[in-house]
mmCIF file of C-alpha atoms in Angstrom:
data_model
loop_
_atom_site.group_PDB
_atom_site.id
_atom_site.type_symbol
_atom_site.label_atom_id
_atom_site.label_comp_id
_atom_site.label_asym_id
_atom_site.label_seq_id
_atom_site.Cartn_x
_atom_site.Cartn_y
_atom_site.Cartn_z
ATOM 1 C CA UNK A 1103 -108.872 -128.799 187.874
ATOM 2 C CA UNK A 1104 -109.139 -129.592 191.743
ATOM 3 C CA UNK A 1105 -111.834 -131.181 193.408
ATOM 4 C CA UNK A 1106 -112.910 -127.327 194.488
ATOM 5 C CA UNK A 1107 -112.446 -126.105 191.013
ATOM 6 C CA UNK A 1108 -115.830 -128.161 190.201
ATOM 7 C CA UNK A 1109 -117.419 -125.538 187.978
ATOM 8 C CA UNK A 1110 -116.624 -124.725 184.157
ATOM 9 C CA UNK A 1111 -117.918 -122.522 181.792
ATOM 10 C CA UNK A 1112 -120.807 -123.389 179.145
ATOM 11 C CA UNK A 1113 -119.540 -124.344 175.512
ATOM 12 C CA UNK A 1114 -121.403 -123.995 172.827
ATOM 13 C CA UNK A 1115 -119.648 -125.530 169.316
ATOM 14 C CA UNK A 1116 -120.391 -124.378 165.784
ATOM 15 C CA UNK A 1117 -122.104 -127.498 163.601
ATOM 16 C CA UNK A 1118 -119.884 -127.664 160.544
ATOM 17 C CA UNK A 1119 -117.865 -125.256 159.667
ATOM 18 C CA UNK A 1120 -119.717 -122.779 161.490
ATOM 19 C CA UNK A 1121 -120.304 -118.891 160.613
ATOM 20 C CA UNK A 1122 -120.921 -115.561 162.544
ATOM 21 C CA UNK A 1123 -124.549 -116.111 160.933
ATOM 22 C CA UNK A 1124 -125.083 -119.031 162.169
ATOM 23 C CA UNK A 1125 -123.929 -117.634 165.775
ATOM 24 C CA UNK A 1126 -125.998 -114.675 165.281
ATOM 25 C CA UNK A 1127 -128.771 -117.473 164.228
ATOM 26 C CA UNK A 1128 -128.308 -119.208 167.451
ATOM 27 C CA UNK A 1129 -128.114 -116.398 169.590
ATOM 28 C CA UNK A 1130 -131.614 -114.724 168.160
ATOM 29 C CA UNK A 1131 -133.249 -118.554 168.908
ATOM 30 C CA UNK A 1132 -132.343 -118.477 172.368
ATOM 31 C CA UNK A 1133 -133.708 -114.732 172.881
ATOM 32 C CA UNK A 1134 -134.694 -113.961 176.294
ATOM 33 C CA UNK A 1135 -133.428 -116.877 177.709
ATOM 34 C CA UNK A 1136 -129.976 -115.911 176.950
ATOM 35 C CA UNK A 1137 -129.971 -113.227 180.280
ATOM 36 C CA UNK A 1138 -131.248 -116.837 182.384
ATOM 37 C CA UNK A 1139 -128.661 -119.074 180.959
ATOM 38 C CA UNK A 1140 -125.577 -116.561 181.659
ATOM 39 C CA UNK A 1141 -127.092 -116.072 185.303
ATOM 40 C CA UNK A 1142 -127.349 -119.730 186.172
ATOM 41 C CA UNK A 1143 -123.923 -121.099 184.225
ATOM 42 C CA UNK A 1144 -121.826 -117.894 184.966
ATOM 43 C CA UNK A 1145 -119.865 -117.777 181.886
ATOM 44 C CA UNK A 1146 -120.542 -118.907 177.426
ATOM 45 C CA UNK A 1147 -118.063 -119.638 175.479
ATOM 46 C CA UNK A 1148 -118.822 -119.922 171.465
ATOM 47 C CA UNK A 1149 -116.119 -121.877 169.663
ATOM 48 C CA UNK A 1150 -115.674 -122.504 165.670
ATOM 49 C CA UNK A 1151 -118.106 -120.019 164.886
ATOM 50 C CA UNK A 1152 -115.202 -118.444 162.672
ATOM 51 C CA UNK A 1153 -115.885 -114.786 164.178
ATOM 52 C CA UNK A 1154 -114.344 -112.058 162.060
ATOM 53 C CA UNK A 1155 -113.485 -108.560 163.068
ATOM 54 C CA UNK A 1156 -115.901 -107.159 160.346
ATOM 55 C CA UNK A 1157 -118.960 -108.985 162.202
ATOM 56 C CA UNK A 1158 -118.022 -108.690 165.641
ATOM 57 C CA UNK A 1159 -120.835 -106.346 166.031
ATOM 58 C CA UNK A 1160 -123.814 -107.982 164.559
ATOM 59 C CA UNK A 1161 -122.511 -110.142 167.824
ATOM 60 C CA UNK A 1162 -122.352 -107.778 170.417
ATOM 61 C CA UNK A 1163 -125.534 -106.318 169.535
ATOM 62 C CA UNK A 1164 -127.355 -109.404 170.655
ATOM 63 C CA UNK A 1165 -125.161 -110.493 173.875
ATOM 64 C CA UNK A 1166 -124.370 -107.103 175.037
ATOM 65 C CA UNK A 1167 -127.295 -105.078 174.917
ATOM 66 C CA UNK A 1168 -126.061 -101.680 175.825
ATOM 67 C CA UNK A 1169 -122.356 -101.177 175.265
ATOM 68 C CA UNK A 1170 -120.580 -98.943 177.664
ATOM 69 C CA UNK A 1171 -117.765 -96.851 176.813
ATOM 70 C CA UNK A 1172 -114.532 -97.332 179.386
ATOM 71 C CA UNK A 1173 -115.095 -94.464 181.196
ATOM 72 C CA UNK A 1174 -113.385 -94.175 184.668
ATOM 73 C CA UNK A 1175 -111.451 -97.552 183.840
ATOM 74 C CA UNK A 1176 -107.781 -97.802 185.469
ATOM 75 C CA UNK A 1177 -105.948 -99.898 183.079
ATOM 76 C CA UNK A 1178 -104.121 -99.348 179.733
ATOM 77 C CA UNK A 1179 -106.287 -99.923 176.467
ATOM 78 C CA UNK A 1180 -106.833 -98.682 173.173
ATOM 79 C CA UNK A 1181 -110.490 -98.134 171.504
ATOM 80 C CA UNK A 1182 -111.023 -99.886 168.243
ATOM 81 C CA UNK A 1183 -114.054 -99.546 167.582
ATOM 82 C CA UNK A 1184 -117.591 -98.498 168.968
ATOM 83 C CA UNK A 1185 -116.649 -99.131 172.456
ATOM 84 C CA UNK A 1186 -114.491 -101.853 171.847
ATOM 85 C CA UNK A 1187 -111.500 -101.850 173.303
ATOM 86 C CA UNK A 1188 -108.037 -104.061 173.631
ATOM 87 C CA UNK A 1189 -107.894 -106.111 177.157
ATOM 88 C CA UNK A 1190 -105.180 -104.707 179.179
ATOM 89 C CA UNK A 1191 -101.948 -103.862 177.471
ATOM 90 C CA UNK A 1192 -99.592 -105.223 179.956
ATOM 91 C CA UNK A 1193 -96.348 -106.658 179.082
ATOM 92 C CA UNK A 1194 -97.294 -110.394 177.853
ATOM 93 C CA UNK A 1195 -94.783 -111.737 180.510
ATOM 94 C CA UNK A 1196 -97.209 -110.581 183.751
ATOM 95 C CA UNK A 1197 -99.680 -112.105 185.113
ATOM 96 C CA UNK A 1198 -103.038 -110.074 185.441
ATOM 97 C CA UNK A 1199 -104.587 -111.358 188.722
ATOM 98 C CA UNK A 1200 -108.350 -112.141 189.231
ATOM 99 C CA UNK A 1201 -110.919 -109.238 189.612
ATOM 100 C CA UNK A 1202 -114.394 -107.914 188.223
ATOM 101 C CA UNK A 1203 -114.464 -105.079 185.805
ATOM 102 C CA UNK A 1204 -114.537 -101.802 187.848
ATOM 103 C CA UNK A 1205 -115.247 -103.356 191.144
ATOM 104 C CA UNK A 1206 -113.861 -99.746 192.378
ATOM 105 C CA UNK A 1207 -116.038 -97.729 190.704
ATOM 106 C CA UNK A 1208 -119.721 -96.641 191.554
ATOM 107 C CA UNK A 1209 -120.616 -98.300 188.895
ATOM 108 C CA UNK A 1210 -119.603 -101.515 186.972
ATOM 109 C CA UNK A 1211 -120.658 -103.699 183.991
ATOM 110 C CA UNK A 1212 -122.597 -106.485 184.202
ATOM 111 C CA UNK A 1213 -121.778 -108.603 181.257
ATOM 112 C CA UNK A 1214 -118.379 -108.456 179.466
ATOM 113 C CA UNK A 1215 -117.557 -109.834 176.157
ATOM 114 C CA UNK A 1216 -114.026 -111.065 175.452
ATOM 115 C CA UNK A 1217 -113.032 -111.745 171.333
ATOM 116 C CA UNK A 1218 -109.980 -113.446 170.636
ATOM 117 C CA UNK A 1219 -108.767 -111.973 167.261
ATOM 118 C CA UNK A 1220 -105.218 -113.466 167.666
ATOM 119 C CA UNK A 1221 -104.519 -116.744 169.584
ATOM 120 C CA UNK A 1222 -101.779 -116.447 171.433
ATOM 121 C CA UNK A 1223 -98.618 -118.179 170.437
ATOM 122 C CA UNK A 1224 -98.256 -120.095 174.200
ATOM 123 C CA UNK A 1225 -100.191 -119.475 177.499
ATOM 124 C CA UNK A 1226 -102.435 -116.315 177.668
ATOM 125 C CA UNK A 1227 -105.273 -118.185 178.763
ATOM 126 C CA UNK A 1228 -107.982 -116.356 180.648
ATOM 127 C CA UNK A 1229 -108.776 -117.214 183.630
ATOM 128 C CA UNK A 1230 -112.360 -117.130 185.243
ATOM 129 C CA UNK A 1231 -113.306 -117.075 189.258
ATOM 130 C CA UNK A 1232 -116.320 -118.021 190.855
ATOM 131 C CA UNK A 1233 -116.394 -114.760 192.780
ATOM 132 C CA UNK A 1234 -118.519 -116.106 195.763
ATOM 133 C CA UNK A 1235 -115.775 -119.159 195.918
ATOM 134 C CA UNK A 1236 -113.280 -116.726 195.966
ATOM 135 C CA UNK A 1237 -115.131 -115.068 199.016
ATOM 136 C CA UNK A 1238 -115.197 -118.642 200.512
ATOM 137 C CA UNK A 1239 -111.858 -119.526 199.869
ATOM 138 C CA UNK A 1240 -110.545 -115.918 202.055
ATOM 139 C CA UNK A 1241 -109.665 -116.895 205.794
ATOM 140 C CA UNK A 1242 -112.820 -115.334 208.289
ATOM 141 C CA UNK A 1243 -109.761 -113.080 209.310
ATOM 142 C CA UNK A 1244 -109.695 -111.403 205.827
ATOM 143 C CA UNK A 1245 -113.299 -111.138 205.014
ATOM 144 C CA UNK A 1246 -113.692 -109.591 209.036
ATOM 145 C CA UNK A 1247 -111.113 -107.051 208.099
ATOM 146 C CA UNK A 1248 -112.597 -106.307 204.802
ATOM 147 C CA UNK A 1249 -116.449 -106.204 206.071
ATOM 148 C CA UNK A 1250 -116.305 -102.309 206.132
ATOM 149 C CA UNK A 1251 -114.836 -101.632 202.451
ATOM 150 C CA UNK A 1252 -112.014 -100.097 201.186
ATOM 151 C CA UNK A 1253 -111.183 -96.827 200.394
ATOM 152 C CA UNK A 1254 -109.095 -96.538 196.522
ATOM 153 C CA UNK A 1255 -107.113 -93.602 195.561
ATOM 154 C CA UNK A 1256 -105.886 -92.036 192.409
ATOM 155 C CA UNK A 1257 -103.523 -89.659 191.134
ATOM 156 C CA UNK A 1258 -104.399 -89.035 187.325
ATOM 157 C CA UNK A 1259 -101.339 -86.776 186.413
ATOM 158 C CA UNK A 1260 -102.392 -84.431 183.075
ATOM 159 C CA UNK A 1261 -100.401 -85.911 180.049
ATOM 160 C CA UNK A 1262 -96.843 -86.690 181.258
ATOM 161 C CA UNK A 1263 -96.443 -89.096 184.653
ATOM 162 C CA UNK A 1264 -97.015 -92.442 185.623
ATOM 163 C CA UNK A 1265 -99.953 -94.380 184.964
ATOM 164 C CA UNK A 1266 -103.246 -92.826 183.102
ATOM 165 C CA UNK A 1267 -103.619 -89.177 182.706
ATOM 166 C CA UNK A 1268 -106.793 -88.096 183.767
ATOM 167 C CA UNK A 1269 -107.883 -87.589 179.598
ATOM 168 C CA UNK A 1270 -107.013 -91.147 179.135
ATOM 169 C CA UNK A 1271 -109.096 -92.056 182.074
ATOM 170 C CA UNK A 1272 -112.623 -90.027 181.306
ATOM 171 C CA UNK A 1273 -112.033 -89.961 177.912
ATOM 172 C CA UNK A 1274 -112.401 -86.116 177.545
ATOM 173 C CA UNK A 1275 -110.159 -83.024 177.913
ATOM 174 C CA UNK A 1276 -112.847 -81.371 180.131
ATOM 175 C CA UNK A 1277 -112.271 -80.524 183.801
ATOM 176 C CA UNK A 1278 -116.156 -79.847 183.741
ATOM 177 C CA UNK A 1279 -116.865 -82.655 182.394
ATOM 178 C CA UNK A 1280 -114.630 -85.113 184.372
ATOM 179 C CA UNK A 1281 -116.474 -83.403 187.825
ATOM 180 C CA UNK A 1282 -119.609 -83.871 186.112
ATOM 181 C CA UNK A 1283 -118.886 -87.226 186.070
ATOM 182 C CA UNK A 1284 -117.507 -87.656 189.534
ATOM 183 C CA UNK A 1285 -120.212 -85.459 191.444
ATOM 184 C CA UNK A 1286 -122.917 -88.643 191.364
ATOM 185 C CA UNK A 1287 -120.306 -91.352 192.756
ATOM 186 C CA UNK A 1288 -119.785 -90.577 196.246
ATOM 187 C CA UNK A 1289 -116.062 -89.527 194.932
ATOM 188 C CA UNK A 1290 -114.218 -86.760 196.284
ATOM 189 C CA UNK A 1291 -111.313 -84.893 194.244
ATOM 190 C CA UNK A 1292 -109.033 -82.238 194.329
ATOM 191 C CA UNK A 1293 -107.161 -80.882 191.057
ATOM 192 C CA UNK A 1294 -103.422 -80.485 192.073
ATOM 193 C CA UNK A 1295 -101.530 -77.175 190.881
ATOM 194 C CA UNK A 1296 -99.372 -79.230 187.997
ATOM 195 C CA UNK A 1297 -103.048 -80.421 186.382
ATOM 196 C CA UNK A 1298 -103.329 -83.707 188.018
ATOM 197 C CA UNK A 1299 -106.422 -84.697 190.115
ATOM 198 C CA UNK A 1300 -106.142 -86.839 193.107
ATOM 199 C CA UNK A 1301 -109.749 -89.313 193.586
ATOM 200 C CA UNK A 1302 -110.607 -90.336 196.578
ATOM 201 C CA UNK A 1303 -113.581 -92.963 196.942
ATOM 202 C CA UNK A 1304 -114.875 -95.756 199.165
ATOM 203 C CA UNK A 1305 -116.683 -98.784 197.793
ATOM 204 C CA UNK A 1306 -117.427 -102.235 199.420
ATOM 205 C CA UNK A 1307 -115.512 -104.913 199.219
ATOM 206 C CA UNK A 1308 -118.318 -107.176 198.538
ATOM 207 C CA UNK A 1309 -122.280 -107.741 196.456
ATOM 208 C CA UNK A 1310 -124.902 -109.300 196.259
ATOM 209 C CA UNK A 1311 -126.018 -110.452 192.689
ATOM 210 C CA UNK A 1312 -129.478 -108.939 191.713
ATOM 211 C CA UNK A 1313 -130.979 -111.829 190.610
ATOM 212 C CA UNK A 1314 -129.466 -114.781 192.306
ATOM 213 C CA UNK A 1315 -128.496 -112.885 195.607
ATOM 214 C CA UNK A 1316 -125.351 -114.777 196.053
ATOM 215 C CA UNK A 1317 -122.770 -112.716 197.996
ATOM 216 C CA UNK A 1318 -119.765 -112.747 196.302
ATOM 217 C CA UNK A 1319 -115.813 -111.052 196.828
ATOM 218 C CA UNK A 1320 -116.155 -107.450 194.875
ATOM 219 C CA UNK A 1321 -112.931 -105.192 195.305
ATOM 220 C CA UNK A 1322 -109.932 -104.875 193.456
ATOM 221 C CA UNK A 1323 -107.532 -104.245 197.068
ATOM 222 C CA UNK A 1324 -105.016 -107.135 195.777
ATOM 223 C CA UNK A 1325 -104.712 -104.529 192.286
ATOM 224 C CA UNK A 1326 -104.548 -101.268 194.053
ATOM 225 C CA UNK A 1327 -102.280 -102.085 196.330
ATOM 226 C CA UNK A 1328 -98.203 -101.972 196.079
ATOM 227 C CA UNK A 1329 -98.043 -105.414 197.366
ATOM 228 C CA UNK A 1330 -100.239 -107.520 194.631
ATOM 229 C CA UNK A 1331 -97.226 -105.831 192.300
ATOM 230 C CA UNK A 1332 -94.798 -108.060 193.563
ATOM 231 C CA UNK A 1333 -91.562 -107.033 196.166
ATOM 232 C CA UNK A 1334 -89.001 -105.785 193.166
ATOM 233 C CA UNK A 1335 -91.859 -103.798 191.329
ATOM 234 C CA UNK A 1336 -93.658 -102.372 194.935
ATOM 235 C CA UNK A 1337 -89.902 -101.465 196.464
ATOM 236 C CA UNK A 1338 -88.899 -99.704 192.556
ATOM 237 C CA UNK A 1339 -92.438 -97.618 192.711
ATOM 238 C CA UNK A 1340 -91.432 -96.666 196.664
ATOM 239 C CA UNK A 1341 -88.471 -95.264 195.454
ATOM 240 C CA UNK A 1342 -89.879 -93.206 193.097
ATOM 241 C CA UNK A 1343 -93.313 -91.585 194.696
ATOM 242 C CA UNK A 1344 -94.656 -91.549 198.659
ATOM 243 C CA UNK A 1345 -97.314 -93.691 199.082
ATOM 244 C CA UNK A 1346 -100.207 -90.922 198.700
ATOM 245 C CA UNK A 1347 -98.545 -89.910 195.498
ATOM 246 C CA UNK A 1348 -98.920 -93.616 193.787
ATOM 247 C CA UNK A 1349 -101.324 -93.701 190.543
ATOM 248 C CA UNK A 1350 -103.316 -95.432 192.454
ATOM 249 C CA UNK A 1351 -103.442 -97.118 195.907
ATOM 250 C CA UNK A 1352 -105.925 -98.545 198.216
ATOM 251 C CA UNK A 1353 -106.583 -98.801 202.014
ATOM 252 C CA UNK A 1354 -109.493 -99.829 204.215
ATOM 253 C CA UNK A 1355 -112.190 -97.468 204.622
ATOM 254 C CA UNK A 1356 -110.871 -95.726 207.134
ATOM 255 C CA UNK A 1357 -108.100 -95.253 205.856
ATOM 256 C CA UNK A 1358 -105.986 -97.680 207.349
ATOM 257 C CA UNK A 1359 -103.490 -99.931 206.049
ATOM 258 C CA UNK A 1360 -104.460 -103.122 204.470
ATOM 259 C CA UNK A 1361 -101.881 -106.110 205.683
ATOM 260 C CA UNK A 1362 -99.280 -107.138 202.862
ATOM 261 C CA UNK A 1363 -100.060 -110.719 203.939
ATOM 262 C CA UNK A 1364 -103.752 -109.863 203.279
ATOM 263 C CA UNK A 1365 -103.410 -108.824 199.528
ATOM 264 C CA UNK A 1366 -101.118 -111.533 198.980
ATOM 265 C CA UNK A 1367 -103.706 -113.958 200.221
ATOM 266 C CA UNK A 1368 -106.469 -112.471 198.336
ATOM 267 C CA UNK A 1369 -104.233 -112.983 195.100
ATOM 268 C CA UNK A 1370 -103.194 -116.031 195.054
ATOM 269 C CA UNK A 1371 -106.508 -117.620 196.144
ATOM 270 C CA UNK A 1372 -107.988 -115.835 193.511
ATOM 271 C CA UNK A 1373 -105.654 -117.491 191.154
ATOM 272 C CA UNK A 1374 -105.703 -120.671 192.392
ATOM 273 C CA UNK A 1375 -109.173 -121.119 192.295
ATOM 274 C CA UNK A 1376 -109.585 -119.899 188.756
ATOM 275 C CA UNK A 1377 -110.382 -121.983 185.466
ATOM 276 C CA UNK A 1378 -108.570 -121.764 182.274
ATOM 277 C CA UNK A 1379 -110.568 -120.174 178.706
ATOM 278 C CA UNK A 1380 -107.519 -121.295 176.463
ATOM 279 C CA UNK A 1381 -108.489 -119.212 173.268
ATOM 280 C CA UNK A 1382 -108.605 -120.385 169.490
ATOM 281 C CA UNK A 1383 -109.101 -117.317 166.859
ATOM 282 C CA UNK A 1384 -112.646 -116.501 166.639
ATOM 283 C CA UNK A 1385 -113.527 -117.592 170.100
ATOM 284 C CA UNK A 1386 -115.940 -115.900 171.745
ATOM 285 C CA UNK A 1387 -116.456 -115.411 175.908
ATOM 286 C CA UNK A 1388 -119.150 -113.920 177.478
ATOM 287 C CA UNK A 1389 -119.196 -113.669 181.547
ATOM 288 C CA UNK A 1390 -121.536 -112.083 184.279
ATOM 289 C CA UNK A 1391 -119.237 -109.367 185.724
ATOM 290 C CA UNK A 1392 -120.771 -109.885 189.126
ATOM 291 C CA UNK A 1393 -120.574 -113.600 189.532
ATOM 292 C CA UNK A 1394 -117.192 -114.040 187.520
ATOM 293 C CA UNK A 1395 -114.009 -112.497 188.206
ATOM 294 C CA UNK A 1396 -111.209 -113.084 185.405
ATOM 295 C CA UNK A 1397 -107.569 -112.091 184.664
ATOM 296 C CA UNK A 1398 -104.695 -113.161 182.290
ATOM 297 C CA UNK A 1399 -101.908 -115.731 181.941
ATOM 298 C CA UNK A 1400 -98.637 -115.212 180.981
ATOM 299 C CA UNK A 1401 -98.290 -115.949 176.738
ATOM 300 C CA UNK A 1402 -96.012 -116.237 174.396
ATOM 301 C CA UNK A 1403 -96.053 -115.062 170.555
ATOM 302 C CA UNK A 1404 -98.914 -112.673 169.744
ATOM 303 C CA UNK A 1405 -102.285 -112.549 171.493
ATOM 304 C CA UNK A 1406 -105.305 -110.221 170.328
ATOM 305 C CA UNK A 1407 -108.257 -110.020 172.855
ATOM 306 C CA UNK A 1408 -110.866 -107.389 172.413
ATOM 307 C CA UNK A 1409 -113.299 -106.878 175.105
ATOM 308 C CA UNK A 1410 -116.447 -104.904 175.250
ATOM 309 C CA UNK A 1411 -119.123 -104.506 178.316
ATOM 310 C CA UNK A 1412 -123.135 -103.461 178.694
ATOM 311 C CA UNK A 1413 -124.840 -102.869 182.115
#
């Protein structure tokens, strides 16, 4: 950790041998002050409680009070269970960079749970960011640029393309349904004549945090945009598709384009102001969505994470 890494989540250790009952115990003692103690420490991490898959939701009942499904989310998962779902399903070699759940969307989470199932065999730690230290850590040049938001696009193609389909992506077959959904976000859409839809929306690129008011770095530009992918996989998706025709891409708000040397910048500051949650099986992670942002390491072997969220 470096001297401005100074912050680390809150562990809490099973006595004994530990149970999910005597989590679930622990949990129902601290009650209300459970929403007080994840505001001021950021992050809780439960180890040795030997969580199962069978009582993981006797857990989230208590930590995440109102479980949302993944609806309008932009990365690859599978649903296991009531609105549980698999963290992203990229390739185990990547690194997933720093960001808050559905920073792009209208609305976002404000808790997520993460449940390692399988440890991983090397690496695939999860990292955590102090997202107002990441907004400190940007040069005034960046967060100047980025003062006006961003504006994110999508192209959800309707069963066969790249990225999500659009099903995948509301979870329904329903045009109505899917515009439904998109009339109360400030989105605008078109559906395209092979059964795609192209989104347009614009969202800032930073909050405040209800409670503690803390401004902190909000967006997910560095994700959206070809650059964060790296030169070999931005030059192989150029090839491919036009830039308006990408799953998804991202420019400022008025539709400008964002600096390579900016999203760059906001990655690898991101990263390299993160701290480590190595997992054991049965290890449990809870985070504010707002205050934290979090990501993946590279691992080795097998690695099962489940991840659910609540507003």
């Amino acid at each position: 950790m470096t001297s401005a890494q100074t912050w680390s989540p809150l562990e809490f250790e099973a006595e004994g041998k530990g149970s999910a009952e005597e989590l679930v115990e622990r949990l129902n003692g601290l009650g209300d002050q459970l929403d007080d103690l994840l505001v001021k420490e950021k992050a809780l991490v439960f180890r040795g409680f030997g969580i199962l898959p069978e009582n993981l939701d006797a857990v989230f009942d208590l930590i995440l009070p109102n479980r949302l499904a993944y609806v309008h989310g932009n990365s690859p998962r599978t649903k296991v269970g009531s609105n549980v779902y698999t963290s992203t399903e990229y390739p185990q070699e990547f690194t997933i960079s720093m960001h808050n759940e559905m920073s792009y969307a209208h609305a976002w989470p404000a808790r997520l749970a993460f449940y390692c199932q399988v440890r991983p065999g090397g690496g695939g730690a999860t990292p955590v960011l102090d997202a107002a230290r990441w907004l400190e850590a940007l040069d005034d040049e960046v967060r100047e640029a980025f003062a006006g938001g961003v504006r994110y696009m999508q192209n959800l193609h309707d069963g066969y393309g790249l990225g999500k389909s659009w099903q995948d992506t509301f979870e329904t077959t329903s045009r109505d349904e899917v515009e439904e959904f998109l009339s109360g976000t400030g989105a605008t859409w078109e559906w395209k004549r092979d059964g795609s839809i192209r989104i347009a929306s614009v969202r800032p690129s930073t909050v405040h945090h209800p409670v503690t008011g803390t401004e902190v770095w909000f967006n997910q530009a560095d994700q959206w945009h070809p650059a964060g992918l790296g030169d070999d996989t931005a030059a192989a998706l150029a090839q491919i598709l036009p830039p308006d025709e990408l799953p998804q891409s991202v420019t400022f708000a008025d539709g400008s384009p964002i600096p390579d040397a900016y999203v760059l910048q906001i990655r690898d500051r991101g990263l390299d102001n993160a701290v480590d949650v190595n997992w054991r099986a049965g290890d449990l992670l809870l985070i504010d969505n707002l205050l934290l942002a979090h990501g993946r390491r590279p691992f080795t072997g097998d690695r099962r994470v489940l991840v659910a969220m609540s507003d």
